Tab-separated table of C-alpha atoms in Angstrom:
chain	number	residue	atom	x	y	z
A	1	UNK	CA	-7.604	-41.052	74.799
A	2	UNK	CA	-11.155	-41.340	73.655
A	3	UNK	CA	-11.364	-37.621	73.394
A	4	UNK	CA	-8.393	-37.511	71.052
A	5	UNK	CA	-9.818	-40.244	68.846
A	6	UNK	CA	-13.029	-38.325	68.634
A	7	UNK	CA	-11.202	-35.173	67.563
A	8	UNK	CA	-9.392	-37.033	64.855
A	9	UNK	CA	-12.644	-38.563	63.710
A	10	UNK	CA	-14.197	-35.105	63.610
A	11	UNK	CA	-11.395	-33.827	61.428
A	12	UNK	CA	-11.766	-36.793	59.110
A	13	UNK	CA	-15.492	-36.225	58.888
A	14	UNK	CA	-14.949	-32.564	58.116
A	15	UNK	CA	-12.455	-33.434	55.390
A	16	UNK	CA	-14.823	-35.938	53.854
A	17	UNK	CA	-17.595	-33.360	53.994
A	18	UNK	CA	-15.441	-30.955	52.010
A	19	UNK	CA	-14.765	-33.533	49.324
A	20	UNK	CA	-18.377	-34.579	49.058
A	21	UNK	CA	-19.787	-31.092	49.032
A	22	UNK	CA	-17.719	-28.604	46.965
A	23	UNK	CA	-20.200	-25.832	47.667
A	24	UNK	CA	-18.658	-22.369	47.490
A	25	UNK	CA	-19.991	-18.919	47.999
A	26	UNK	CA	-21.072	-16.963	44.896
A	27	UNK	CA	-21.418	-19.885	42.578
A	28	UNK	CA	-21.832	-18.634	38.998
A	29	UNK	CA	-24.572	-20.119	36.922
A	30	UNK	CA	-24.104	-20.990	33.294
A	31	UNK	CA	-26.420	-18.103	32.478
A	32	UNK	CA	-24.160	-15.690	34.397
A	33	UNK	CA	-21.099	-16.865	32.488
A	34	UNK	CA	-22.935	-16.637	29.182
A	35	UNK	CA	-24.071	-13.103	29.934
A	36	UNK	CA	-20.596	-11.930	30.920
A	37	UNK	CA	-18.969	-13.558	27.951
A	38	UNK	CA	-21.517	-11.883	25.668
A	39	UNK	CA	-20.752	-8.531	27.301
A	40	UNK	CA	-17.024	-9.056	26.726
A	41	UNK	CA	-17.522	-10.166	23.147
A	42	UNK	CA	-19.636	-7.080	22.440
A	43	UNK	CA	-16.804	-4.857	23.653
A	44	UNK	CA	-14.139	-6.908	21.815
A	45	UNK	CA	-16.226	-6.708	18.609
A	46	UNK	CA	-16.447	-2.952	19.028
A	47	UNK	CA	-12.656	-2.972	19.492
A	48	UNK	CA	-12.210	-4.973	16.289
A	49	UNK	CA	-14.286	-2.357	14.446
A	50	UNK	CA	-12.217	0.500	15.880
A	51	UNK	CA	-9.003	-1.378	15.128
A	52	UNK	CA	-10.010	-1.503	11.461
A	53	UNK	CA	-11.087	2.128	11.196
A	54	UNK	CA	-9.330	5.473	11.043
A	55	UNK	CA	-8.740	6.638	14.618
A	56	UNK	CA	-6.543	9.560	13.628
A	57	UNK	CA	-6.558	12.224	10.965
A	58	UNK	CA	-4.796	10.450	8.121
A	59	UNK	CA	-7.098	7.452	7.433
A	60	UNK	CA	-4.437	4.958	8.545
A	61	UNK	CA	-5.831	2.133	10.718
A	62	UNK	CA	-4.238	-0.117	13.347
A	63	UNK	CA	-4.724	-3.318	11.331
A	64	UNK	CA	-2.523	-1.960	8.537
A	65	UNK	CA	0.545	-2.798	10.669
A	66	UNK	CA	-1.129	-5.369	12.931
A	67	UNK	CA	-3.381	-7.812	11.037
A	68	UNK	CA	-5.406	-9.808	13.566
A	69	UNK	CA	-3.874	-7.436	16.142
A	70	UNK	CA	-0.651	-9.458	15.858
A	71	UNK	CA	2.733	-8.140	16.952
A	72	UNK	CA	1.229	-6.178	19.822
A	73	UNK	CA	2.381	-8.574	22.551
A	74	UNK	CA	-0.206	-7.453	25.118
A	75	UNK	CA	1.044	-10.223	27.425
A	76	UNK	CA	4.312	-8.323	27.967
A	77	UNK	CA	2.747	-5.189	29.473
A	78	UNK	CA	3.297	-3.379	31.771
A	79	UNK	CA	6.874	-2.891	30.673
A	80	UNK	CA	9.507	-0.234	30.138
A	81	UNK	CA	8.529	1.758	27.078
A	82	UNK	CA	11.562	3.339	25.503
A	83	UNK	CA	9.964	6.468	24.057
A	84	UNK	CA	8.081	7.247	27.275
A	85	UNK	CA	11.037	6.492	29.531
A	86	UNK	CA	9.015	4.562	32.100
A	87	UNK	CA	7.018	1.419	32.772
A	88	UNK	CA	3.580	1.769	31.186
A	89	UNK	CA	0.590	-0.324	30.214
A	90	UNK	CA	-0.674	-1.332	26.792
A	91	UNK	CA	-2.955	1.704	26.695
A	92	UNK	CA	-0.054	4.140	26.534
A	93	UNK	CA	1.341	2.185	23.593
A	94	UNK	CA	-2.058	2.254	21.864
A	95	UNK	CA	-2.037	6.028	22.319
A	96	UNK	CA	1.484	6.278	20.903
A	97	UNK	CA	0.248	4.576	17.733
A	98	UNK	CA	-2.820	6.816	17.565
A	99	UNK	CA	-0.600	9.904	17.874
A	100	UNK	CA	2.173	8.848	15.489
A	101	UNK	CA	1.355	6.558	12.558
A	102	UNK	CA	-2.335	7.494	12.804
A	103	UNK	CA	-1.677	11.233	13.441
A	104	UNK	CA	-4.542	11.469	15.931
A	105	UNK	CA	-5.414	12.709	19.408
A	106	UNK	CA	-4.713	10.243	22.248
A	107	UNK	CA	-7.708	8.646	23.974
A	108	UNK	CA	-8.386	9.079	27.685
A	109	UNK	CA	-7.080	5.972	29.432
A	110	UNK	CA	-10.617	5.172	30.646
A	111	UNK	CA	-12.309	5.949	27.344
A	112	UNK	CA	-14.690	3.086	26.442
A	113	UNK	CA	-12.945	3.009	23.052
A	114	UNK	CA	-9.676	2.288	24.823
A	115	UNK	CA	-11.232	-0.642	26.715
A	116	UNK	CA	-12.663	-1.919	23.437
A	117	UNK	CA	-9.286	-1.778	21.655
A	118	UNK	CA	-7.633	-3.474	24.602
A	119	UNK	CA	-10.326	-6.202	24.711
A	120	UNK	CA	-9.832	-6.967	21.013
A	121	UNK	CA	-6.035	-7.019	21.228
A	122	UNK	CA	-6.050	-9.336	24.266
A	123	UNK	CA	-8.701	-11.597	22.698
A	124	UNK	CA	-6.577	-12.142	19.584
A	125	UNK	CA	-3.640	-13.078	21.865
A	126	UNK	CA	-5.581	-15.398	24.167
A	127	UNK	CA	-3.777	-18.479	25.425
A	128	UNK	CA	-0.298	-16.956	25.207
A	129	UNK	CA	1.631	-17.115	28.479
A	130	UNK	CA	1.882	-13.916	30.510
A	131	UNK	CA	5.326	-12.316	30.400
A	132	UNK	CA	5.014	-8.891	32.076
A	133	UNK	CA	8.025	-6.644	31.732
A	134	UNK	CA	9.542	-8.757	28.961
A	135	UNK	CA	11.213	-7.163	25.992
B	1	UNK	CA	31.682	-3.445	-19.736
B	2	UNK	CA	33.214	-4.650	-22.946
B	3	UNK	CA	34.371	-2.763	-26.028
B	4	UNK	CA	35.015	0.284	-23.875
B	5	UNK	CA	31.420	1.351	-24.160
B	6	UNK	CA	29.788	2.416	-20.946
B	7	UNK	CA	26.545	0.617	-20.337
B	8	UNK	CA	24.751	3.715	-19.158
B	9	UNK	CA	25.774	5.561	-22.265
B	10	UNK	CA	24.548	2.644	-24.289
B	11	UNK	CA	21.200	2.455	-22.548
B	12	UNK	CA	20.635	6.186	-22.581
B	13	UNK	CA	21.745	6.607	-26.123
B	14	UNK	CA	20.051	3.552	-27.475
B	15	UNK	CA	16.628	3.919	-25.948
B	16	UNK	CA	17.322	0.230	-25.455
B	17	UNK	CA	15.834	-1.782	-28.314
B	18	UNK	CA	14.353	0.859	-30.535
B	19	UNK	CA	17.634	2.164	-31.873
B	20	UNK	CA	19.509	-1.119	-31.852
B	21	UNK	CA	19.607	-1.299	-35.638
B	22	UNK	CA	21.721	1.841	-35.640
B	23	UNK	CA	24.223	0.354	-33.209
B	24	UNK	CA	27.231	-1.825	-33.923
B	25	UNK	CA	26.094	-5.422	-34.240
B	26	UNK	CA	28.679	-6.489	-31.659
B	27	UNK	CA	27.110	-4.293	-29.091
B	28	UNK	CA	23.658	-5.674	-29.690
B	29	UNK	CA	25.055	-9.164	-29.209
B	30	UNK	CA	26.548	-8.145	-25.911
B	31	UNK	CA	23.306	-6.634	-24.789
B	32	UNK	CA	21.331	-9.748	-25.584
B	33	UNK	CA	24.107	-12.287	-25.183
B	34	UNK	CA	24.170	-15.653	-23.509
B	35	UNK	CA	23.545	-14.500	-19.994
B	36	UNK	CA	27.165	-14.216	-18.976
B	37	UNK	CA	27.150	-10.464	-18.565
B	38	UNK	CA	26.409	-9.169	-15.082
B	39	UNK	CA	23.838	-6.498	-14.711
B	40	UNK	CA	21.784	-5.087	-11.898
B	41	UNK	CA	18.272	-3.900	-11.453
B	42	UNK	CA	16.753	-2.406	-8.348
B	43	UNK	CA	13.374	-3.234	-6.842
B	44	UNK	CA	10.986	-0.904	-5.047
B	45	UNK	CA	7.665	-2.119	-3.751
B	46	UNK	CA	4.519	-1.493	-1.767
B	47	UNK	CA	4.437	2.258	-1.305
B	48	UNK	CA	0.680	2.330	-0.527
B	49	UNK	CA	0.355	6.023	-1.362
B	50	UNK	CA	-2.745	7.129	0.546
B	51	UNK	CA	-4.888	10.160	-0.200
B	52	UNK	CA	-6.347	11.857	2.862
B	53	UNK	CA	-8.207	14.507	0.905
B	54	UNK	CA	-7.581	16.578	-2.242
B	55	UNK	CA	-3.854	17.282	-2.274
B	56	UNK	CA	-3.140	15.777	1.141
B	57	UNK	CA	-1.461	12.356	1.323
B	58	UNK	CA	-0.152	10.287	4.247
B	59	UNK	CA	3.239	11.822	4.899
B	60	UNK	CA	4.971	8.691	6.138
B	61	UNK	CA	4.204	6.643	3.006
B	62	UNK	CA	5.188	9.510	0.687
B	63	UNK	CA	8.512	9.786	2.498
B	64	UNK	CA	9.217	6.056	2.200
B	65	UNK	CA	8.847	6.085	-1.574
B	66	UNK	CA	10.743	9.356	-1.958
B	67	UNK	CA	13.634	7.890	0.017
B	68	UNK	CA	13.736	4.763	-2.161
B	69	UNK	CA	13.765	6.854	-5.347
B	70	UNK	CA	16.547	9.035	-3.988
B	71	UNK	CA	18.679	6.053	-2.993
B	72	UNK	CA	18.282	4.333	-6.355
B	73	UNK	CA	19.351	7.575	-8.024
B	74	UNK	CA	22.470	7.581	-5.865
B	75	UNK	CA	23.388	3.990	-6.753
B	76	UNK	CA	26.700	3.675	-8.496
B	77	UNK	CA	26.806	1.957	-10.865
B	78	UNK	CA	23.243	2.686	-11.806
B	79	UNK	CA	20.944	-0.326	-12.142
B	80	UNK	CA	19.713	-1.050	-15.667
B	81	UNK	CA	16.127	-0.533	-14.529
B	82	UNK	CA	13.860	-0.539	-11.510
B	83	UNK	CA	11.063	-3.017	-10.941
B	84	UNK	CA	8.116	-1.678	-9.014
B	85	UNK	CA	6.520	-4.633	-7.231
B	86	UNK	CA	2.932	-3.418	-6.885
B	87	UNK	CA	0.674	-1.567	-4.463
B	88	UNK	CA	1.738	1.866	-5.598
B	89	UNK	CA	-1.619	3.131	-4.269
B	90	UNK	CA	-3.602	2.224	-1.155
B	91	UNK	CA	-7.176	2.366	-2.479
B	92	UNK	CA	-6.516	2.385	-6.226
B	93	UNK	CA	-7.637	6.008	-6.678
B	94	UNK	CA	-6.488	7.943	-9.716
B	95	UNK	CA	-5.128	10.639	-7.390
B	96	UNK	CA	-3.049	8.071	-5.497
B	97	UNK	CA	-1.664	6.459	-8.646
B	98	UNK	CA	-0.882	9.886	-10.128
B	99	UNK	CA	0.821	11.025	-6.922
B	100	UNK	CA	2.891	7.823	-6.783
B	101	UNK	CA	3.852	8.177	-10.450
B	102	UNK	CA	4.917	11.776	-9.828
B	103	UNK	CA	7.323	10.589	-7.107
B	104	UNK	CA	8.594	7.711	-9.266
B	105	UNK	CA	9.141	10.090	-12.165
B	106	UNK	CA	12.268	11.387	-10.424
B	107	UNK	CA	14.016	8.049	-11.025
B	108	UNK	CA	16.976	8.278	-13.363
B	109	UNK	CA	16.388	4.765	-14.760
B	110	UNK	CA	13.356	3.196	-16.453
B	111	UNK	CA	10.719	1.305	-14.478
B	112	UNK	CA	9.015	-2.030	-15.120
B	113	UNK	CA	5.666	-2.218	-13.343
B	114	UNK	CA	3.869	-5.038	-11.520
B	115	UNK	CA	0.281	-4.456	-10.373
B	116	UNK	CA	-0.817	-5.107	-6.778
B	117	UNK	CA	-4.291	-5.667	-5.380
B	118	UNK	CA	-4.409	-2.114	-3.989
B	119	UNK	CA	-3.897	-0.742	-7.499
B	120	UNK	CA	-6.476	-3.048	-9.063
B	121	UNK	CA	-9.711	-3.576	-7.176
B	122	UNK	CA	-11.257	-0.122	-7.568
B	123	UNK	CA	-11.579	-0.192	-11.366
B	124	UNK	CA	-10.147	-3.659	-12.116
B	125	UNK	CA	-6.942	-2.260	-13.566
B	126	UNK	CA	-8.457	0.205	-16.046
B	127	UNK	CA	-6.521	3.297	-14.959
B	128	UNK	CA	-3.349	1.270	-14.392
B	129	UNK	CA	-3.408	0.083	-18.004
B	130	UNK	CA	-4.052	3.605	-19.257
B	131	UNK	CA	-1.378	5.323	-17.214
B	132	UNK	CA	1.163	2.771	-16.030
B	133	UNK	CA	1.564	-0.528	-17.878
B	134	UNK	CA	-0.178	-3.663	-19.121
B	135	UNK	CA	-1.308	-6.005	-16.345
B	136	UNK	CA	0.903	-8.840	-17.588
B	137	UNK	CA	3.685	-8.964	-20.178
B	138	UNK	CA	7.185	-10.240	-20.771
B	139	UNK	CA	10.481	-8.771	-21.926
B	140	UNK	CA	14.083	-9.828	-22.484
B	141	UNK	CA	17.109	-8.146	-21.014
B	142	UNK	CA	20.693	-9.210	-21.631
B	143	UNK	CA	19.954	-12.875	-22.042
B	144	UNK	CA	17.384	-13.075	-19.250
B	145	UNK	CA	13.665	-13.570	-19.928
B	146	UNK	CA	11.458	-11.526	-17.591
B	147	UNK	CA	7.777	-12.331	-17.111
B	148	UNK	CA	5.425	-9.950	-15.287
B	149	UNK	CA	2.255	-11.601	-13.947
B	150	UNK	CA	-0.918	-10.194	-12.465
B	151	UNK	CA	-1.141	-12.577	-9.521
B	152	UNK	CA	-3.829	-10.783	-7.499
B	153	UNK	CA	-6.950	-11.853	-9.392
B	154	UNK	CA	-9.664	-13.808	-7.636
B	155	UNK	CA	-12.980	-15.605	-8.173
B	156	UNK	CA	-15.461	-13.868	-10.495
B	157	UNK	CA	-18.176	-14.121	-7.887
B	158	UNK	CA	-16.119	-12.190	-5.320
B	159	UNK	CA	-14.972	-9.625	-7.858
B	160	UNK	CA	-18.228	-8.959	-9.684
B	161	UNK	CA	-21.186	-9.968	-7.512
B	162	UNK	CA	-20.384	-9.571	-3.847
B	163	UNK	CA	-20.055	-5.813	-3.339
B	164	UNK	CA	-22.460	-2.931	-3.946
B	165	UNK	CA	-19.799	-0.501	-5.251
B	166	UNK	CA	-16.246	-0.624	-6.615
B	167	UNK	CA	-15.147	1.443	-3.589
B	168	UNK	CA	-16.552	-1.188	-1.225
B	169	UNK	CA	-14.834	-3.977	-3.195
B	170	UNK	CA	-11.522	-2.103	-2.947
B	171	UNK	CA	-12.018	-1.464	0.777
B	172	UNK	CA	-12.712	-5.156	1.440
B	173	UNK	CA	-9.676	-6.309	-0.553
B	174	UNK	CA	-7.451	-3.751	1.170
B	175	UNK	CA	-8.055	-5.340	4.583
B	176	UNK	CA	-5.439	-8.064	5.038
B	177	UNK	CA	-7.127	-9.943	7.892
B	178	UNK	CA	-10.567	-9.819	6.299
B	179	UNK	CA	-12.697	-12.914	6.952
B	180	UNK	CA	-14.703	-11.890	3.846
B	181	UNK	CA	-11.530	-11.935	1.724
B	182	UNK	CA	-10.769	-14.223	-1.178
B	183	UNK	CA	-7.465	-15.871	-2.113
B	184	UNK	CA	-5.321	-14.523	-4.943
B	185	UNK	CA	-5.131	-16.298	-8.294
B	186	UNK	CA	-3.334	-15.991	-11.627
B	187	UNK	CA	-6.280	-17.631	-13.398
B	188	UNK	CA	-6.445	-19.864	-16.447
B	189	UNK	CA	-6.537	-17.169	-19.146
B	190	UNK	CA	-3.230	-15.708	-17.990
B	191	UNK	CA	-1.733	-19.149	-17.365
B	192	UNK	CA	-2.526	-19.986	-21.020
B	193	UNK	CA	-0.754	-16.773	-22.068
B	194	UNK	CA	2.234	-17.708	-19.898
B	195	UNK	CA	2.368	-21.131	-21.531
B	196	UNK	CA	2.509	-19.625	-25.025
B	197	UNK	CA	5.025	-16.965	-23.931
B	198	UNK	CA	7.373	-19.552	-22.419
B	199	UNK	CA	7.037	-21.839	-25.444
B	200	UNK	CA	9.244	-19.353	-27.329
B	201	UNK	CA	11.980	-19.385	-24.682
B	202	UNK	CA	14.865	-21.872	-24.613
B	203	UNK	CA	14.908	-24.013	-21.481
B	204	UNK	CA	18.420	-22.912	-20.498
B	205	UNK	CA	17.468	-19.219	-20.558
B	206	UNK	CA	17.397	-17.752	-17.047
B	207	UNK	CA	13.843	-16.796	-16.130
B	208	UNK	CA	12.845	-14.015	-13.752
B	209	UNK	CA	9.150	-14.036	-12.889
B	210	UNK	CA	7.710	-10.907	-11.301
B	211	UNK	CA	4.481	-11.154	-9.355
B	212	UNK	CA	2.934	-9.148	-6.559
B	213	UNK	CA	1.885	-12.022	-4.302
B	214	UNK	CA	4.191	-14.986	-3.623
B	215	UNK	CA	3.690	-17.741	-6.197
B	216	UNK	CA	3.485	-20.235	-3.348
B	217	UNK	CA	1.409	-20.612	-0.226
B	218	UNK	CA	2.323	-19.153	3.141
B	219	UNK	CA	-0.813	-18.013	4.998
B	220	UNK	CA	-4.235	-17.914	3.397
B	221	UNK	CA	-5.894	-15.750	6.036
B	222	UNK	CA	-3.638	-12.810	5.123
B	223	UNK	CA	-3.458	-13.710	1.444
B	224	UNK	CA	0.247	-14.488	1.620
B	225	UNK	CA	-0.995	-16.988	-0.889
B	226	UNK	CA	-1.675	-17.634	-4.582
B	227	UNK	CA	-4.322	-20.296	-4.943
B	228	UNK	CA	-3.306	-21.647	-8.351
B	229	UNK	CA	0.439	-21.227	-7.762
B	230	UNK	CA	1.077	-24.902	-8.573
B	231	UNK	CA	-0.220	-24.398	-12.126
B	232	UNK	CA	2.298	-21.578	-12.640
B	233	UNK	CA	5.095	-23.568	-10.997
B	234	UNK	CA	4.378	-26.484	-13.371
B	235	UNK	CA	5.032	-24.202	-16.373
B	236	UNK	CA	8.282	-22.925	-14.830
B	237	UNK	CA	9.520	-26.408	-13.967
B	238	UNK	CA	11.164	-27.252	-17.338
B	239	UNK	CA	13.499	-24.238	-17.035
B	240	UNK	CA	16.887	-24.717	-15.442
B	241	UNK	CA	16.960	-21.598	-13.266
B	242	UNK	CA	13.882	-19.695	-12.255
B	243	UNK	CA	13.700	-16.757	-9.892
B	244	UNK	CA	10.362	-15.421	-8.665
B	245	UNK	CA	10.493	-11.940	-7.174
B	246	UNK	CA	7.486	-10.587	-5.342
B	247	UNK	CA	6.304	-7.842	-3.034
B	248	UNK	CA	3.092	-7.861	-0.999
B	249	UNK	CA	4.413	-9.469	2.204
B	250	UNK	CA	6.429	-6.403	3.365
B	251	UNK	CA	9.148	-8.554	4.945
B	252	UNK	CA	12.275	-10.599	4.311
B	253	UNK	CA	10.930	-13.925	3.052
B	254	UNK	CA	12.478	-16.485	0.731
B	255	UNK	CA	11.913	-20.037	-0.356
B	256	UNK	CA	12.823	-22.623	-2.952
B	257	UNK	CA	10.561	-25.215	-4.519
B	258	UNK	CA	12.404	-27.522	-6.924
B	259	UNK	CA	14.181	-25.332	-9.460
B	260	UNK	CA	12.287	-22.173	-8.468
B	261	UNK	CA	13.704	-19.668	-5.988
B	262	UNK	CA	11.392	-17.110	-4.433
B	263	UNK	CA	12.483	-13.801	-2.882
B	264	UNK	CA	10.214	-11.198	-1.332
B	265	UNK	CA	10.958	-7.517	-1.030
B	266	UNK	CA	10.490	-4.992	1.710
B	267	UNK	CA	7.853	-2.307	1.484
B	268	UNK	CA	8.560	1.389	1.531
B	269	UNK	CA	5.319	1.924	3.483
B	270	UNK	CA	5.256	-0.310	6.591
B	271	UNK	CA	6.380	-3.815	7.667
B	272	UNK	CA	3.924	-6.693	8.070
B	273	UNK	CA	4.495	-9.083	10.951
B	274	UNK	CA	5.403	-12.683	10.139
B	275	UNK	CA	2.294	-14.887	10.104
B	276	UNK	CA	3.765	-16.974	12.946
B	277	UNK	CA	3.224	-13.998	15.240
B	278	UNK	CA	-0.530	-14.626	15.076
B	279	UNK	CA	-1.092	-17.282	17.703
B	280	UNK	CA	-4.659	-18.339	16.853
B	281	UNK	CA	-4.187	-19.994	13.463
B	282	UNK	CA	-1.713	-22.465	12.032
B	283	UNK	CA	0.523	-21.071	9.332
B	284	UNK	CA	3.746	-21.816	7.579
B	285	UNK	CA	6.739	-19.660	6.820
B	286	UNK	CA	9.407	-21.476	4.774
B	287	UNK	CA	11.971	-23.128	7.054
B	288	UNK	CA	14.922	-21.610	5.218
B	289	UNK	CA	13.806	-18.016	5.850
B	290	UNK	CA	15.798	-16.239	8.546
B	291	UNK	CA	13.398	-13.674	9.966
B	292	UNK	CA	14.305	-10.015	10.116
B	293	UNK	CA	14.262	-8.495	13.578
B	294	UNK	CA	10.981	-7.022	14.656
B	295	UNK	CA	10.623	-3.445	13.538
B	296	UNK	CA	11.077	-0.722	16.101
B	297	UNK	CA	7.854	1.302	16.042
B	298	UNK	CA	9.700	4.346	17.335
B	299	UNK	CA	11.779	4.568	14.183
B	300	UNK	CA	9.606	5.654	11.328
B	301	UNK	CA	11.506	3.840	8.593
B	302	UNK	CA	12.401	0.674	10.484
B	303	UNK	CA	11.111	-2.543	8.957
B	304	UNK	CA	10.917	-0.964	5.535
B	305	UNK	CA	13.566	-0.810	2.877
B	306	UNK	CA	14.271	-1.842	-0.645
B	307	UNK	CA	15.952	-4.654	-2.455
B	308	UNK	CA	18.663	-4.778	-5.014
B	309	UNK	CA	19.134	-7.902	-7.096
B	310	UNK	CA	22.279	-8.940	-8.897
B	311	UNK	CA	22.031	-11.489	-11.633
B	312	UNK	CA	25.650	-12.366	-11.987
B	313	UNK	CA	26.372	-15.007	-14.635
B	314	UNK	CA	22.730	-15.140	-15.542
B	315	UNK	CA	20.981	-17.405	-13.083
B	316	UNK	CA	23.080	-16.833	-9.981
B	317	UNK	CA	20.897	-14.473	-8.050
B	318	UNK	CA	22.200	-12.407	-5.189
B	319	UNK	CA	19.581	-10.438	-3.327
B	320	UNK	CA	20.600	-7.519	-1.142
B	321	UNK	CA	17.999	-6.359	1.329
B	322	UNK	CA	18.723	-2.803	2.386
B	323	UNK	CA	16.894	-2.333	5.671
B	324	UNK	CA	16.933	1.312	6.507
B	325	UNK	CA	17.145	0.930	10.275
B	326	UNK	CA	18.434	-2.655	10.462
B	327	UNK	CA	21.543	-4.552	9.401
B	328	UNK	CA	21.523	-5.117	5.656
B	329	UNK	CA	20.960	-8.721	4.589
B	330	UNK	CA	22.213	-10.702	1.620
B	331	UNK	CA	20.463	-13.819	0.394
B	332	UNK	CA	22.149	-15.929	-2.262
B	333	UNK	CA	22.083	-19.490	-3.466
B	334	UNK	CA	24.168	-21.778	-1.255
B	335	UNK	CA	26.179	-24.711	-2.687
B	336	UNK	CA	23.013	-26.841	-2.557
B	337	UNK	CA	21.276	-24.276	-4.741
B	338	UNK	CA	18.973	-23.030	-1.996
B	339	UNK	CA	18.634	-19.346	-1.186
B	340	UNK	CA	20.350	-18.674	2.118
B	341	UNK	CA	21.058	-15.659	4.274
B	342	UNK	CA	24.815	-15.406	3.814
B	343	UNK	CA	25.469	-14.059	7.284
B	344	UNK	CA	22.702	-15.391	9.498
B	345	UNK	CA	21.675	-18.773	8.009
B	346	UNK	CA	23.767	-20.654	10.545
B	347	UNK	CA	21.600	-20.669	13.701
B	348	UNK	CA	24.687	-19.968	15.821
B	349	UNK	CA	25.394	-16.779	13.897
B	350	UNK	CA	21.864	-15.393	13.890
B	351	UNK	CA	21.154	-12.107	15.591
B	352	UNK	CA	18.458	-12.895	18.143
B	353	UNK	CA	15.353	-11.181	16.851
B	354	UNK	CA	13.947	-8.569	19.167
B	355	UNK	CA	10.544	-9.952	19.933
B	356	UNK	CA	8.971	-7.120	21.861
B	357	UNK	CA	8.987	-3.395	22.109
């Protein structure tokens, strides 16, 4: 009987310990978070610049149809893309726009410019609920 | 038409006003009667003709304007005239304006021109006035008084002091979501002109006001906005029926403030999204507007189109939106006198807008 009581007490102690001490592995310092946010913002800023410049051959830029990157609905990707006939990510759609209205050459999917465009588009849509696959 | 005289024959033969003295008096009275004769005019807007280099222009925007011109030419009966709602060019270059004018020259009816910010901010309207039209003016047509305003002016400081070159000024104004932008204005000098122009017009004369930007406030961050719109509205208030027609927003958009109805026109170049699609800032689209469905990016001409306005019985305005890849829309005044989408105003009858592609 005593033994059981002790076990219960041990569990209780352990639980209390968890509440008192929320220590986790890999705790991020404020400096870490600041650094990473700055890195993201640098890329998103670069994306904003690209978004407002001619990426193709005809001087048309993305913002001409998408001010503030609106009407891109990045939260709905991946989804079925009609003209490609399969489920794709936002990057394939970005390339479709570069090839068609902008009359340019598609970017490699891991091109730093592609990440920058994606970062800017997602940043302007922050806070909107994820809805992958939605049309 | 009355008196067995075909209106087109009359207009073609008369050169409108110039030869009116040589025409039967009765006919002149009909032409400038009491606003009970129906007539139509078409509206084309926002072609954004863009030069790539030398003789090369953006194909898609050329095609949009060419299609609009072709379709107006096929209209039967022919409209009395076409209003061009501004932004013929993208960066205000002479080559772009000339190229746009060359396409518009194929129209079989005369054109009345409104200037847009893309036509203006390179040389502050110099070439436009030389080649196209005055920046603001008025005219009468069959009992209706038309006023054309230059609604895309802005603060002197922004226009004259902020930018190192005219090209840079134009480039900054051309960016819709520009944090360095400045709101549109009609400005006091032109408002004073409007006041004196309207002083000569009887208060029961139907007024049609043509501006590039909406003469009310939708979303400042994209300049769907005219900062001193209230001053203009105050001058229009004493008139019984006032219709403001504008371009700039590249979408189906309509509103009514007091006695003033506002209708926007589609662009021939590309559709803008509705401001509500930008989730980071508060904005306001008039409650009565039934949105058009989101354009399908895989159809080149979707989300663009042109408008045709009927002014039946003078002030009763019926606005047909011809959407090249979408169902056509008709907006007319409902029994309460508010503009309403005749088919989709009732929420139960609306086509659910496709939100995503």
